C-alpha positions as a printed NumPy array, in Angstrom:
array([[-15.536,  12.036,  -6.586],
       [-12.959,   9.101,  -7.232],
       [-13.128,   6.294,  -5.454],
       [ -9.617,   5.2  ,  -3.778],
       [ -8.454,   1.969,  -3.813],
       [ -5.592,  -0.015,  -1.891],
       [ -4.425,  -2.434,  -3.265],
       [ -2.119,  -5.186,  -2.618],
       [ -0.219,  -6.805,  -5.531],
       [  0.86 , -10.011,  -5.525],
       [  3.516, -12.462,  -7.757],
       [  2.877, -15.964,  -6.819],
       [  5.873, -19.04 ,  -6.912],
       [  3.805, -20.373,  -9.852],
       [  4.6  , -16.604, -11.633],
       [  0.571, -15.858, -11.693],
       [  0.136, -12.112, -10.601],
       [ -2.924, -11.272,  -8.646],
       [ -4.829,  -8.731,  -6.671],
       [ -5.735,  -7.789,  -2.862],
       [ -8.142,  -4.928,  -2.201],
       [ -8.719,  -3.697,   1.337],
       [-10.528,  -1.233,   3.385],
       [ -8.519,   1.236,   5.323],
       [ -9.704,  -0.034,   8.415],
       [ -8.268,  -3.665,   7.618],
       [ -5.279,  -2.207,   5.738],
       [ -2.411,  -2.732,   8.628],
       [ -3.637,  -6.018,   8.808],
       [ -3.222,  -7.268,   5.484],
       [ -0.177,  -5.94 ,   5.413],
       [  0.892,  -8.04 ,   7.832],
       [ -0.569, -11.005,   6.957],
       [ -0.096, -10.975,   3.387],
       [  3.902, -11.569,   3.515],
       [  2.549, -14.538,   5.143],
       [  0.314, -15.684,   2.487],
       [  1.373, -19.537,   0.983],
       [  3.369, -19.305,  -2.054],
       [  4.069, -15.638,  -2.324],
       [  7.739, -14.667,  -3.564],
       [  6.704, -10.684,  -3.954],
       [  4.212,  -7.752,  -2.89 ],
       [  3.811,  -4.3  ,  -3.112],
       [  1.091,  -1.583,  -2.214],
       [ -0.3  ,   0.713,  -3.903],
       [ -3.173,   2.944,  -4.235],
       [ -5.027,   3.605,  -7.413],
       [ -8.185,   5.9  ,  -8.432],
       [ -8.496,   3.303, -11.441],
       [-12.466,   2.401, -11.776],
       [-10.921,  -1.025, -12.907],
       [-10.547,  -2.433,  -9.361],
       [-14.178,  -1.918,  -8.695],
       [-14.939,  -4.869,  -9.715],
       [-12.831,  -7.039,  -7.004],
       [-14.957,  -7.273,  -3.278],
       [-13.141,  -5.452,  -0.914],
       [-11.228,  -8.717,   1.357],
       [-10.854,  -8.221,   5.513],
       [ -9.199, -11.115,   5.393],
       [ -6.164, -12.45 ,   3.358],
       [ -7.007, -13.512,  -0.126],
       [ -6.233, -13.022,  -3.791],
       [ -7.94 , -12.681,  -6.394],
       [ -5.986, -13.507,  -9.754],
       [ -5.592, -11.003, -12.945],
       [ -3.648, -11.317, -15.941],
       [ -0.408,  -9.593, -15.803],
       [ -0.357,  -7.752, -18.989],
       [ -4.135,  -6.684, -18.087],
       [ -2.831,  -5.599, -14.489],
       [  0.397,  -3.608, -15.792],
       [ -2.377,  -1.736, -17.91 ],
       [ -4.173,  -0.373, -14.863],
       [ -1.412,   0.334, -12.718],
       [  0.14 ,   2.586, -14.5  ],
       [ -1.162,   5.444, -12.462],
       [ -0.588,   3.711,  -9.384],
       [  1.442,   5.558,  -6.725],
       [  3.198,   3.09 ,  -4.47 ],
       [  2.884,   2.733,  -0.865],
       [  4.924,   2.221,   1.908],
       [  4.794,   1.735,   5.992],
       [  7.107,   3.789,   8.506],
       [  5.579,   2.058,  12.441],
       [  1.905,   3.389,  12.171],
       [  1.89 ,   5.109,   9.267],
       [  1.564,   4.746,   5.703],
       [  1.854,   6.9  ,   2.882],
       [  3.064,   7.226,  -0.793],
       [  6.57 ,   6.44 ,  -1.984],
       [  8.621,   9.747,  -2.876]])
């Protein structure tokens, strides 16, 4: 079985790219808060089955962890974006 992961990614003003991963019991809540996050200028969601995110702790609380774009573009390509309609969320058509 694959482990799922959600993820939030991040572009910072400074242009560095970076990574949230979240439970899905803390998943509304990041999505909230990250928007609010100092220094952000753009986010997405997205879910991945990519073993490559295993290796970032799972956050309950806004943070980022950074990655090297060219090295994150790599392991999102299989990524299915997310998106948020009032309580739910589910995968971009």
């Amino acid at each position: 079985m694959r482990c799922i992961y959600l993820i939030c990614v991040s572009r910072l003003k400074n242009g560095k790219r970076g990574v949230t991963i979240t439970t899905k019991s803390r998943l509304f809540q990041l999505w909230d808060e990250m928007p609010n996050f100092p220094k952000m200028t753009e986010l997405k969601w997205v879910v991945s089955t990519d073993p490559y995110f295993n290796r970032f702790p799972r956050c309950t609380s806004a943070k980022i962890y950074p990655v090297p774009a060219d090295e994150l573009e790599e392991h999102l390509k299989d990524a299915k974006e997310l998106i948020r309609s009032g309580n739910s969320i589910r995968i971009k058509k």
